[in-house]
PDB file of C-alpha atoms in Angstrom:
ATOM      1  CA  UNK A   1      16.418 -10.685 -28.699  1.00  0.00           C
ATOM      2  CA  UNK A   2      15.443 -11.288 -25.087  1.00  0.00           C
ATOM      3  CA  UNK A   3      12.187  -9.486 -23.950  1.00  0.00           C
ATOM      4  CA  UNK A   4      12.901  -6.056 -22.086  1.00  0.00           C
ATOM      5  CA  UNK A   5      13.130  -6.369 -18.335  1.00  0.00           C
ATOM      6  CA  UNK A   6      10.444  -4.425 -16.277  1.00  0.00           C
ATOM      7  CA  UNK A   7      11.236  -3.440 -12.797  1.00  0.00           C
ATOM      8  CA  UNK A   8       8.312  -3.396 -10.253  1.00  0.00           C
ATOM      9  CA  UNK A   9       9.089  -1.321  -7.458  1.00  0.00           C
ATOM     10  CA  UNK A  10       7.079  -2.526  -4.422  1.00  0.00           C
ATOM     11  CA  UNK A  11       6.538   0.159  -1.735  1.00  0.00           C
ATOM     12  CA  UNK A  12       3.322   0.558   0.066  1.00  0.00           C
ATOM     13  CA  UNK A  13       1.765  -2.373  -1.960  1.00  0.00           C
ATOM     14  CA  UNK A  14       3.097  -5.692  -0.469  1.00  0.00           C
ATOM     15  CA  UNK A  15       0.896  -8.047  -2.314  1.00  0.00           C
ATOM     16  CA  UNK A  16       0.423  -9.826  -5.657  1.00  0.00           C
ATOM     17  CA  UNK A  17      -3.471  -9.786  -5.624  1.00  0.00           C
ATOM     18  CA  UNK A  18      -5.027  -6.597  -7.150  1.00  0.00           C
ATOM     19  CA  UNK A  19      -1.637  -5.204  -8.144  1.00  0.00           C
ATOM     20  CA  UNK A  20      -1.975  -3.369 -11.296  1.00  0.00           C
ATOM     21  CA  UNK A  21       1.630  -2.372 -11.624  1.00  0.00           C
ATOM     22  CA  UNK A  22       2.711  -6.173 -11.288  1.00  0.00           C
ATOM     23  CA  UNK A  23       0.130  -7.195 -13.750  1.00  0.00           C
ATOM     24  CA  UNK A  24       0.811  -4.730 -16.438  1.00  0.00           C
ATOM     25  CA  UNK A  25       4.569  -5.018 -16.046  1.00  0.00           C
ATOM     26  CA  UNK A  26       4.208  -8.851 -16.549  1.00  0.00           C
ATOM     27  CA  UNK A  27       2.301  -8.188 -19.770  1.00  0.00           C
ATOM     28  CA  UNK A  28       5.452  -6.396 -21.103  1.00  0.00           C
ATOM     29  CA  UNK A  29       8.204  -8.894 -20.345  1.00  0.00           C
ATOM     30  CA  UNK A  30       9.976 -10.569 -17.402  1.00  0.00           C
ATOM     31  CA  UNK A  31       9.646  -8.895 -14.041  1.00  0.00           C
ATOM     32  CA  UNK A  32      12.196  -7.905 -11.406  1.00  0.00           C
ATOM     33  CA  UNK A  33      10.170  -7.549  -8.328  1.00  0.00           C
ATOM     34  CA  UNK A  34      12.116  -5.274  -6.058  1.00  0.00           C
ATOM     35  CA  UNK A  35      11.843  -3.873  -2.755  1.00  0.00           C
ATOM     36  CA  UNK A  36      14.391  -1.512  -1.372  1.00  0.00           C
ATOM     37  CA  UNK A  37      15.076  -1.140   2.310  1.00  0.00           C
ATOM     38  CA  UNK A  38      16.132   2.391   2.900  1.00  0.00           C
ATOM     39  CA  UNK A  39      18.033   3.269   5.875  1.00  0.00           C
ATOM     40  CA  UNK A  40      17.530   6.881   5.463  1.00  0.00           C
ATOM     41  CA  UNK A  41      13.946   6.436   5.825  1.00  0.00           C
ATOM     42  CA  UNK A  42      14.053   4.285   8.800  1.00  0.00           C
ATOM     43  CA  UNK A  43      16.118   6.938  10.548  1.00  0.00           C
ATOM     44  CA  UNK A  44      13.271   9.299  10.634  1.00  0.00           C
ATOM     45  CA  UNK A  45      11.269   9.767  13.821  1.00  0.00           C
ATOM     46  CA  UNK A  46       7.908   8.445  12.408  1.00  0.00           C
ATOM     47  CA  UNK A  47       9.452   5.052  11.770  1.00  0.00           C
ATOM     48  CA  UNK A  48      10.020   2.476  14.533  1.00  0.00           C
ATOM     49  CA  UNK A  49      11.065  -1.096  15.149  1.00  0.00           C
ATOM     50  CA  UNK A  50       7.385  -2.407  15.458  1.00  0.00           C
ATOM     51  CA  UNK A  51       6.593  -0.909  11.879  1.00  0.00           C
ATOM     52  CA  UNK A  52       9.662  -2.742  10.499  1.00  0.00           C
ATOM     53  CA  UNK A  53       8.837  -6.055  12.108  1.00  0.00           C
ATOM     54  CA  UNK A  54       5.458  -5.719  10.534  1.00  0.00           C
ATOM     55  CA  UNK A  55       6.849  -5.003   7.037  1.00  0.00           C
ATOM     56  CA  UNK A  56       9.556  -7.663   7.359  1.00  0.00           C
ATOM     57  CA  UNK A  57       6.796 -10.199   7.850  1.00  0.00           C
ATOM     58  CA  UNK A  58       4.790  -8.822   4.949  1.00  0.00           C
ATOM     59  CA  UNK A  59       7.926  -9.035   2.714  1.00  0.00           C
ATOM     60  CA  UNK A  60       8.314 -12.715   3.740  1.00  0.00           C
ATOM     61  CA  UNK A  61       4.675 -13.524   2.694  1.00  0.00           C
ATOM     62  CA  UNK A  62       5.107 -11.527  -0.533  1.00  0.00           C
ATOM     63  CA  UNK A  63       8.390 -13.274  -1.283  1.00  0.00           C
ATOM     64  CA  UNK A  64       6.642 -16.637  -0.862  1.00  0.00           C
ATOM     65  CA  UNK A  65       3.501 -15.532  -3.041  1.00  0.00           C
ATOM     66  CA  UNK A  66       5.837 -14.169  -5.847  1.00  0.00           C
ATOM     67  CA  UNK A  67       7.850 -17.473  -5.678  1.00  0.00           C
ATOM     68  CA  UNK A  68       4.899 -19.659  -6.335  1.00  0.00           C
ATOM     69  CA  UNK A  69       4.590 -17.623  -9.510  1.00  0.00           C
ATOM     70  CA  UNK A  70       8.181 -18.108 -10.530  1.00  0.00           C
ATOM     71  CA  UNK A  71      10.204 -15.291  -9.451  1.00  0.00           C
ATOM     72  CA  UNK A  72      10.540 -14.383  -5.744  1.00  0.00           C
ATOM     73  CA  UNK A  73      10.923 -10.916  -4.335  1.00  0.00           C
ATOM     74  CA  UNK A  74      14.282  -9.345  -4.557  1.00  0.00           C
ATOM     75  CA  UNK A  75      15.418  -7.207  -1.512  1.00  0.00           C
ATOM     76  CA  UNK A  76      18.216  -4.707  -1.444  1.00  0.00           C
ATOM     77  CA  UNK A  77      19.410  -2.492   1.230  1.00  0.00           C
ATOM     78  CA  UNK A  78      20.537   0.885   0.551  1.00  0.00           C
ATOM     79  CA  UNK A  79      19.292   4.255  -1.230  1.00  0.00           C
ATOM     80  CA  UNK A  80      17.177   3.760  -4.187  1.00  0.00           C
ATOM     81  CA  UNK A  81      18.977   5.513  -6.845  1.00  0.00           C
ATOM     82  CA  UNK A  82      22.274   3.459  -6.587  1.00  0.00           C
ATOM     83  CA  UNK A  83      20.173   0.205  -6.445  1.00  0.00           C
ATOM     84  CA  UNK A  84      18.329   1.127  -9.777  1.00  0.00           C
ATOM     85  CA  UNK A  85      21.382   2.226 -11.340  1.00  0.00           C
ATOM     86  CA  UNK A  86      23.099  -1.103 -10.611  1.00  0.00           C
ATOM     87  CA  UNK A  87      20.126  -3.066 -11.656  1.00  0.00           C
ATOM     88  CA  UNK A  88      19.740  -0.825 -14.854  1.00  0.00           C
ATOM     89  CA  UNK A  89      23.403  -1.569 -15.764  1.00  0.00           C
ATOM     90  CA  UNK A  90      23.766  -5.250 -14.813  1.00  0.00           C
ATOM     91  CA  UNK A  91      20.321  -6.453 -16.015  1.00  0.00           C
ATOM     92  CA  UNK A  92      19.244  -3.840 -18.611  1.00  0.00           C
ATOM     93  CA  UNK A  93      15.857  -2.621 -17.091  1.00  0.00           C
ATOM     94  CA  UNK A  94      13.493  -1.216 -19.699  1.00  0.00           C
ATOM     95  CA  UNK A  95      10.896   0.312 -17.415  1.00  0.00           C
ATOM     96  CA  UNK A  96      10.000   0.945 -13.942  1.00  0.00           C
ATOM     97  CA  UNK A  97       6.493   0.157 -12.659  1.00  0.00           C
ATOM     98  CA  UNK A  98       5.070   1.088  -9.218  1.00  0.00           C
ATOM     99  CA  UNK A  99       1.865   2.250  -7.543  1.00  0.00           C
ATOM    100  CA  UNK A 100       1.629   6.111  -6.506  1.00  0.00           C
ATOM    101  CA  UNK A 101       2.691   6.549  -3.072  1.00  0.00           C
ATOM    102  CA  UNK A 102       1.241   9.219  -0.673  1.00  0.00           C
ATOM    103  CA  UNK A 103       4.022   9.314   2.112  1.00  0.00           C
ATOM    104  CA  UNK A 104       5.865  11.967   3.999  1.00  0.00           C
ATOM    105  CA  UNK A 105       8.208  14.631   2.629  1.00  0.00           C
ATOM    106  CA  UNK A 106      11.159  12.300   2.590  1.00  0.00           C
ATOM    107  CA  UNK A 107       9.576   9.956   0.153  1.00  0.00           C
ATOM    108  CA  UNK A 108       8.041  12.855  -1.968  1.00  0.00           C
ATOM    109  CA  UNK A 109      11.722  14.093  -2.427  1.00  0.00           C
ATOM    110  CA  UNK A 110      12.911  10.589  -3.087  1.00  0.00           C
ATOM    111  CA  UNK A 111      10.348  10.052  -5.550  1.00  0.00           C
ATOM    112  CA  UNK A 112      11.171  13.348  -7.339  1.00  0.00           C
ATOM    113  CA  UNK A 113      14.927  12.326  -7.570  1.00  0.00           C
ATOM    114  CA  UNK A 114      13.759   8.828  -8.983  1.00  0.00           C
ATOM    115  CA  UNK A 115      11.830  10.582 -11.730  1.00  0.00           C
ATOM    116  CA  UNK A 116      14.753  12.787 -12.613  1.00  0.00           C
ATOM    117  CA  UNK A 117      17.016   9.700 -12.689  1.00  0.00           C
ATOM    118  CA  UNK A 118      14.666   7.797 -14.925  1.00  0.00           C
ATOM    119  CA  UNK A 119      14.229  10.670 -17.298  1.00  0.00           C
ATOM    120  CA  UNK A 120      17.978  11.209 -17.543  1.00  0.00           C
ATOM    121  CA  UNK A 121      18.196   7.538 -18.743  1.00  0.00           C
ATOM    122  CA  UNK A 122      15.118   7.498 -21.004  1.00  0.00           C
ATOM    123  CA  UNK A 123      13.357   4.986 -18.679  1.00  0.00           C
ATOM    124  CA  UNK A 124       9.678   5.244 -18.575  1.00  0.00           C
ATOM    125  CA  UNK A 125       8.139   5.052 -14.902  1.00  0.00           C
ATOM    126  CA  UNK A 126       4.600   4.000 -14.880  1.00  0.00           C
ATOM    127  CA  UNK A 127       2.865   5.195 -11.565  1.00  0.00           C
ATOM    128  CA  UNK A 128      -0.412   3.611 -11.241  1.00  0.00           C
ATOM    129  CA  UNK A 129      -3.155   4.440  -8.612  1.00  0.00           C
ATOM    130  CA  UNK A 130      -4.195   2.049  -5.889  1.00  0.00           C
ATOM    131  CA  UNK A 131      -6.517   4.106  -3.669  1.00  0.00           C
ATOM    132  CA  UNK A 132      -9.083   6.660  -4.230  1.00  0.00           C
ATOM    133  CA  UNK A 133      -6.506   9.332  -4.026  1.00  0.00           C
ATOM    134  CA  UNK A 134      -6.259  11.442  -7.223  1.00  0.00           C
ATOM    135  CA  UNK A 135      -2.917  12.662  -8.733  1.00  0.00           C
ATOM    136  CA  UNK A 136      -3.089  15.528  -9.828  1.00  0.00           C
ATOM    137  CA  UNK A 137      -6.269  16.951  -8.451  1.00  0.00           C
ATOM    138  CA  UNK A 138      -7.335  20.783  -9.092  1.00  0.00           C
ATOM    139  CA  UNK A 139     -10.349  20.718  -6.780  1.00  0.00           C
ATOM    140  CA  UNK A 140     -12.532  18.219  -4.806  1.00  0.00           C
ATOM    141  CA  UNK A 141     -15.755  18.595  -7.114  1.00  0.00           C
ATOM    142  CA  UNK A 142     -16.864  14.957  -8.061  1.00  0.00           C
ATOM    143  CA  UNK A 143     -14.056  13.349  -5.839  1.00  0.00           C
ATOM    144  CA  UNK A 144     -16.731  10.915  -4.035  1.00  0.00           C
ATOM    145  CA  UNK A 145     -18.018   9.749  -7.412  1.00  0.00           C
ATOM    146  CA  UNK A 146     -14.446   9.231  -8.749  1.00  0.00           C
ATOM    147  CA  UNK A 147     -13.690   7.233  -5.544  1.00  0.00           C
ATOM    148  CA  UNK A 148     -16.744   4.863  -5.928  1.00  0.00           C
ATOM    149  CA  UNK A 149     -15.902   4.358  -9.693  1.00  0.00           C
ATOM    150  CA  UNK A 150     -12.361   3.430  -9.103  1.00  0.00           C
ATOM    151  CA  UNK A 151     -13.580   0.956  -6.280  1.00  0.00           C
ATOM    152  CA  UNK A 152     -16.159  -0.472  -8.364  1.00  0.00           C
ATOM    153  CA  UNK A 153     -13.689  -1.677 -11.115  1.00  0.00           C
ATOM    154  CA  UNK A 154     -12.788  -5.485 -10.952  1.00  0.00           C
ATOM    155  CA  UNK A 155      -9.901  -6.467  -8.851  1.00  0.00           C
ATOM    156  CA  UNK A 156      -6.854  -6.963 -11.011  1.00  0.00           C
ATOM    157  CA  UNK A 157      -5.659 -10.649 -11.016  1.00  0.00           C
ATOM    158  CA  UNK A 158      -2.156 -11.839 -10.432  1.00  0.00           C
ATOM    159  CA  UNK A 159       0.015 -12.844 -13.240  1.00  0.00           C
ATOM    160  CA  UNK A 160      -0.267 -16.415 -13.945  1.00  0.00           C
ATOM    161  CA  UNK A 161       3.507 -16.791 -13.953  1.00  0.00           C
ATOM    162  CA  UNK A 162       6.715 -14.867 -13.683  1.00  0.00           C
ATOM    163  CA  UNK A 163       9.852 -16.045 -15.562  1.00  0.00           C
ATOM    164  CA  UNK A 164      12.545 -16.746 -13.158  1.00  0.00           C
ATOM    165  CA  UNK A 165      15.688 -14.458 -13.472  1.00  0.00           C
ATOM    166  CA  UNK A 166      19.018 -16.097 -13.724  1.00  0.00           C
ATOM    167  CA  UNK A 167      21.800 -15.192 -11.391  1.00  0.00           C
ATOM    168  CA  UNK A 168      19.535 -12.759  -9.436  1.00  0.00           C
ATOM    169  CA  UNK A 169      20.094 -13.549  -5.683  1.00  0.00           C
ATOM    170  CA  UNK A 170      16.809 -12.569  -3.777  1.00  0.00           C
ATOM    171  CA  UNK A 171      18.798 -11.134  -0.965  1.00  0.00           C
ATOM    172  CA  UNK A 172      18.204 -11.419   2.765  1.00  0.00           C
ATOM    173  CA  UNK A 173      15.344  -9.381   4.552  1.00  0.00           C
ATOM    174  CA  UNK A 174      17.260  -7.562   7.154  1.00  0.00           C
ATOM    175  CA  UNK A 175      16.539  -7.355  10.749  1.00  0.00           C
ATOM    176  CA  UNK A 176      15.855  -4.002  12.490  1.00  0.00           C
ATOM    177  CA  UNK A 177      19.397  -4.111  13.829  1.00  0.00           C
ATOM    178  CA  UNK A 178      20.855  -4.350  10.442  1.00  0.00           C
ATOM    179  CA  UNK A 179      19.399  -1.159   9.359  1.00  0.00           C
ATOM    180  CA  UNK A 180      20.145   0.703  12.581  1.00  0.00           C
ATOM    181  CA  UNK A 181      16.705   0.876  14.071  1.00  0.00           C
ATOM    182  CA  UNK A 182      16.577   1.472  17.830  1.00  0.00           C
ATOM    183  CA  UNK A 183      15.156  -1.476  19.592  1.00  0.00           C
ATOM    184  CA  UNK A 184      11.467  -0.751  20.884  1.00  0.00           C
ATOM    185  CA  UNK A 185       9.814  -4.072  21.625  1.00  0.00           C
ATOM    186  CA  UNK A 186       6.085  -3.914  21.349  1.00  0.00           C
ATOM    187  CA  UNK A 187       4.529  -7.265  22.498  1.00  0.00           C
ATOM    188  CA  UNK A 188       0.972  -6.133  21.412  1.00  0.00           C
ATOM    189  CA  UNK A 189       1.791  -5.187  17.830  1.00  0.00           C
ATOM    190  CA  UNK A 190      -0.141  -6.814  14.962  1.00  0.00           C
ATOM    191  CA  UNK A 191       1.518  -9.524  12.644  1.00  0.00           C
ATOM    192  CA  UNK A 192       2.281  -8.594   9.215  1.00  0.00           C
ATOM    193  CA  UNK A 193       1.413 -10.508   5.991  1.00  0.00           C
ATOM    194  CA  UNK A 194      -1.520 -10.682   3.665  1.00  0.00           C
ATOM    195  CA  UNK A 195      -3.041 -13.856   5.113  1.00  0.00           C
ATOM    196  CA  UNK A 196      -3.435 -12.287   8.565  1.00  0.00           C
ATOM    197  CA  UNK A 197      -4.895  -9.243   7.179  1.00  0.00           C
ATOM    198  CA  UNK A 198      -7.370 -11.508   5.294  1.00  0.00           C
ATOM    199  CA  UNK A 199      -8.373 -13.026   8.621  1.00  0.00           C
ATOM    200  CA  UNK A 200      -8.822  -9.656  10.367  1.00  0.00           C
ATOM    201  CA  UNK A 201     -11.118  -8.482   7.650  1.00  0.00           C
ATOM    202  CA  UNK A 202     -13.185 -11.651   7.526  1.00  0.00           C
ATOM    203  CA  UNK A 203     -13.684 -11.898  11.291  1.00  0.00           C
ATOM    204  CA  UNK A 204     -14.589  -8.162  11.285  1.00  0.00           C
ATOM    205  CA  UNK A 205     -17.297  -8.493   8.524  1.00  0.00           C
ATOM    206  CA  UNK A 206     -18.711 -11.595   9.862  1.00  0.00           C
ATOM    207  CA  UNK A 207     -18.035 -11.817  13.470  1.00  0.00           C
ATOM    208  CA  UNK A 208     -16.609  -8.750  15.500  1.00  0.00           C
ATOM    209  CA  UNK A 209     -17.927  -5.853  13.571  1.00  0.00           C
ATOM    210  CA  UNK A 210     -21.569  -5.726  14.651  1.00  0.00           C
ATOM    211  CA  UNK A 211     -21.078  -3.150  17.452  1.00  0.00           C
ATOM    212  CA  UNK A 212     -18.822  -1.163  15.319  1.00  0.00           C
ATOM    213  CA  UNK A 213     -20.844   2.170  15.018  1.00  0.00           C
ATOM    214  CA  UNK A 214     -20.978   2.324  18.942  1.00  0.00           C
ATOM    215  CA  UNK A 215     -17.653   0.714  19.698  1.00  0.00           C
ATOM    216  CA  UNK A 216     -15.181   2.506  17.376  1.00  0.00           C
ATOM    217  CA  UNK A 217     -15.005   5.589  19.706  1.00  0.00           C
ATOM    218  CA  UNK A 218     -14.045   3.522  22.788  1.00  0.00           C
ATOM    219  CA  UNK A 219     -10.549   2.628  23.665  1.00  0.00           C
ATOM    220  CA  UNK A 220     -11.784  -0.235  25.439  1.00  0.00           C
ATOM    221  CA  UNK A 221     -14.200  -1.949  22.952  1.00  0.00           C
ATOM    222  CA  UNK A 222     -12.659  -0.499  19.853  1.00  0.00           C
ATOM    223  CA  UNK A 223      -9.657  -2.552  19.999  1.00  0.00           C
ATOM    224  CA  UNK A 224     -12.024  -5.649  19.547  1.00  0.00           C
ATOM    225  CA  UNK A 225     -14.780  -4.425  17.385  1.00  0.00           C
ATOM    226  CA  UNK A 226     -12.930  -2.223  14.955  1.00  0.00           C
ATOM    227  CA  UNK A 227     -11.551  -3.841  11.733  1.00  0.00           C
ATOM    228  CA  UNK A 228      -7.934  -4.091  12.748  1.00  0.00           C
ATOM    229  CA  UNK A 229      -6.877  -3.773   8.961  1.00  0.00           C
ATOM    230  CA  UNK A 230      -5.321  -0.321   9.097  1.00  0.00           C
ATOM    231  CA  UNK A 231      -1.680  -1.625   8.822  1.00  0.00           C
ATOM    232  CA  UNK A 232      -2.533  -3.881   6.137  1.00  0.00           C
ATOM    233  CA  UNK A 233      -4.070  -1.150   4.043  1.00  0.00           C
ATOM    234  CA  UNK A 234      -1.122   1.177   5.127  1.00  0.00           C
ATOM    235  CA  UNK A 235       1.511  -1.159   3.782  1.00  0.00           C
ATOM    236  CA  UNK A 236      -0.766  -2.638   0.952  1.00  0.00           C
ATOM    237  CA  UNK A 237      -1.024  -6.325   2.097  1.00  0.00           C
ATOM    238  CA  UNK A 238      -4.708  -5.689   1.426  1.00  0.00           C
ATOM    239  CA  UNK A 239      -6.035  -3.309  -1.248  1.00  0.00           C
ATOM    240  CA  UNK A 240      -8.600  -0.613  -0.588  1.00  0.00           C
ATOM    241  CA  UNK A 241     -10.504  -1.966  -3.636  1.00  0.00           C
ATOM    242  CA  UNK A 242     -10.778  -5.661  -2.333  1.00  0.00           C
ATOM    243  CA  UNK A 243     -11.830  -4.397   1.107  1.00  0.00           C
ATOM    244  CA  UNK A 244     -14.530  -2.079  -0.565  1.00  0.00           C
ATOM    245  CA  UNK A 245     -15.726  -5.030  -2.569  1.00  0.00           C
ATOM    246  CA  UNK A 246     -16.028  -7.107   0.591  1.00  0.00           C
ATOM    247  CA  UNK A 247     -17.584  -4.565   2.556  1.00  0.00           C
ATOM    248  CA  UNK A 248     -20.385  -4.141  -0.186  1.00  0.00           C
ATOM    249  CA  UNK A 249     -20.942  -7.879  -0.446  1.00  0.00           C
ATOM    250  CA  UNK A 250     -21.646  -8.020   3.211  1.00  0.00           C
ATOM    251  CA  UNK A 251     -23.921  -5.052   3.078  1.00  0.00           C
ATOM    252  CA  UNK A 252     -25.849  -6.819   0.404  1.00  0.00           C
ATOM    253  CA  UNK A 253     -26.083  -9.904   2.532  1.00  0.00           C
ATOM    254  CA  UNK A 254     -27.189  -7.882   5.516  1.00  0.00           C
ATOM    255  CA  UNK A 255     -29.746  -5.969   3.319  1.00  0.00           C
ATOM    256  CA  UNK A 256     -31.819  -9.172   2.855  1.00  0.00           C
ATOM    257  CA  UNK A 257     -32.254  -9.687   6.542  1.00  0.00           C
ATOM    258  CA  UNK A 258     -35.566  -8.882   8.037  1.00  0.00           C
ATOM    259  CA  UNK A 259     -35.964  -6.156  10.654  1.00  0.00           C
ATOM    260  CA  UNK A 260     -33.649  -3.742  12.042  1.00  0.00           C
ATOM    261  CA  UNK A 261     -30.098  -4.848  12.785  1.00  0.00           C
ATOM    262  CA  UNK A 262     -27.028  -3.071  14.234  1.00  0.00           C
ATOM    263  CA  UNK A 263     -24.944  -4.839  11.569  1.00  0.00           C
ATOM    264  CA  UNK A 264     -26.366  -2.848   8.787  1.00  0.00           C
ATOM    265  CA  UNK A 265     -25.610   0.413  10.705  1.00  0.00           C
ATOM    266  CA  UNK A 266     -22.147  -0.700  11.550  1.00  0.00           C
ATOM    267  CA  UNK A 267     -21.152  -1.645   7.945  1.00  0.00           C
ATOM    268  CA  UNK A 268     -22.637   1.653   6.597  1.00  0.00           C
ATOM    269  CA  UNK A 269     -20.490   3.450   9.178  1.00  0.00           C
ATOM    270  CA  UNK A 270     -17.352   1.314   8.225  1.00  0.00           C
ATOM    271  CA  UNK A 271     -17.898   2.107   4.564  1.00  0.00           C
ATOM    272  CA  UNK A 272     -17.934   5.755   5.197  1.00  0.00           C
ATOM    273  CA  UNK A 273     -14.688   5.416   6.999  1.00  0.00           C
ATOM    274  CA  UNK A 274     -12.881   3.864   3.933  1.00  0.00           C
ATOM    275  CA  UNK A 275     -13.911   7.056   2.152  1.00  0.00           C
ATOM    276  CA  UNK A 276     -12.595   9.041   4.931  1.00  0.00           C
ATOM    277  CA  UNK A 277      -9.170   7.352   4.902  1.00  0.00           C
ATOM    278  CA  UNK A 278      -8.510   8.265   1.214  1.00  0.00           C
ATOM    279  CA  UNK A 279     -10.323  11.728   1.848  1.00  0.00           C
ATOM    280  CA  UNK A 280      -7.559  12.696   4.331  1.00  0.00           C
ATOM    281  CA  UNK A 281      -4.760  11.168   2.437  1.00  0.00           C
ATOM    282  CA  UNK A 282      -6.041  13.301  -0.530  1.00  0.00           C
ATOM    283  CA  UNK A 283      -5.231  16.406   1.743  1.00  0.00           C
ATOM    284  CA  UNK A 284      -1.606  15.266   2.056  1.00  0.00           C
ATOM    285  CA  UNK A 285      -1.325  14.398  -1.610  1.00  0.00           C
ATOM    286  CA  UNK A 286      -2.604  17.657  -2.734  1.00  0.00           C
ATOM    287  CA  UNK A 287      -0.669  19.815  -0.231  1.00  0.00           C
ATOM    288  CA  UNK A 288       2.495  17.928   1.018  1.00  0.00           C
ATOM    289  CA  UNK A 289       3.601  20.887   2.999  1.00  0.00           C
ATOM    290  CA  UNK A 290       1.076  20.220   5.597  1.00  0.00           C
ATOM    291  CA  UNK A 291       3.417  17.720   7.007  1.00  0.00           C
ATOM    292  CA  UNK A 292       5.952  20.392   7.726  1.00  0.00           C
ATOM    293  CA  UNK A 293       4.057  23.606   7.940  1.00  0.00           C
ATOM    294  CA  UNK A 294       1.773  24.725  10.693  1.00  0.00           C
ATOM    295  CA  UNK A 295      -1.757  25.609   9.297  1.00  0.00           C
ATOM    296  CA  UNK A 296      -2.358  28.017  12.097  1.00  0.00           C
ATOM    297  CA  UNK A 297       0.489  30.422  12.343  1.00  0.00           C
ATOM    298  CA  UNK A 298      -0.561  31.461  15.827  1.00  0.00           C
ATOM    299  CA  UNK A 299       0.663  28.126  17.114  1.00  0.00           C
TER     300      UNK A 299
END
């Protein structure tokens, strides 16, 4: 009997490095690495052409990385449930693996529909954390300690190999026009892909970041001296854990230097912002209604 097929649903985790869902799925059988481009999501007002261009470049890089392991990324356009149903019927999917996603209300409702669909078919859906956001969370007691413990864990290695899937076409990565996104050229946008994200991280930690503590509040100097890795974290080309590890390593290196240095102060401030990022994502995770309900009724 062939090994059961494991569907890895890529969402905001466009990488193979430190990807727990991919690693665990590969330990259970052959993997279908899948990204679904959802036109309904891209019709929302908080999505734009510059974001799709960044994601398309990141998908292209992810496809190449997965291809070196043996099975390139499969891309399909449409709503998730019909895509999953077709894969389940044609390929015999045994389980779904993904990272937890803290998105907007649209993705929250979509994930609830996926959970119901999987339950109806007896398919286990394994959702794994990839940030310091805790699901579910009754209160914030000890949250910072949990963040530190999660980030201190070793990064997850990519699978050594992924068996190629016969007769599964990778599919084209669509253009913005293909999925109905209104053109809005942004010449200054950042380029997607893990390699570019790693370059930004390295140059920040070793070259650009010294004046970070003072420069981050300035629209003039902040563009140069801030990390520039926000979109790579947002779409998962970089993992929060690997960024935390790199930051801690740089702080340890700086600690050995004699005398005062603005580098140490700036790296301390940067580490606190990594906490802050997950802290505010936790607010949305714990209370999704804050996206659509005004917290101050007078306004």
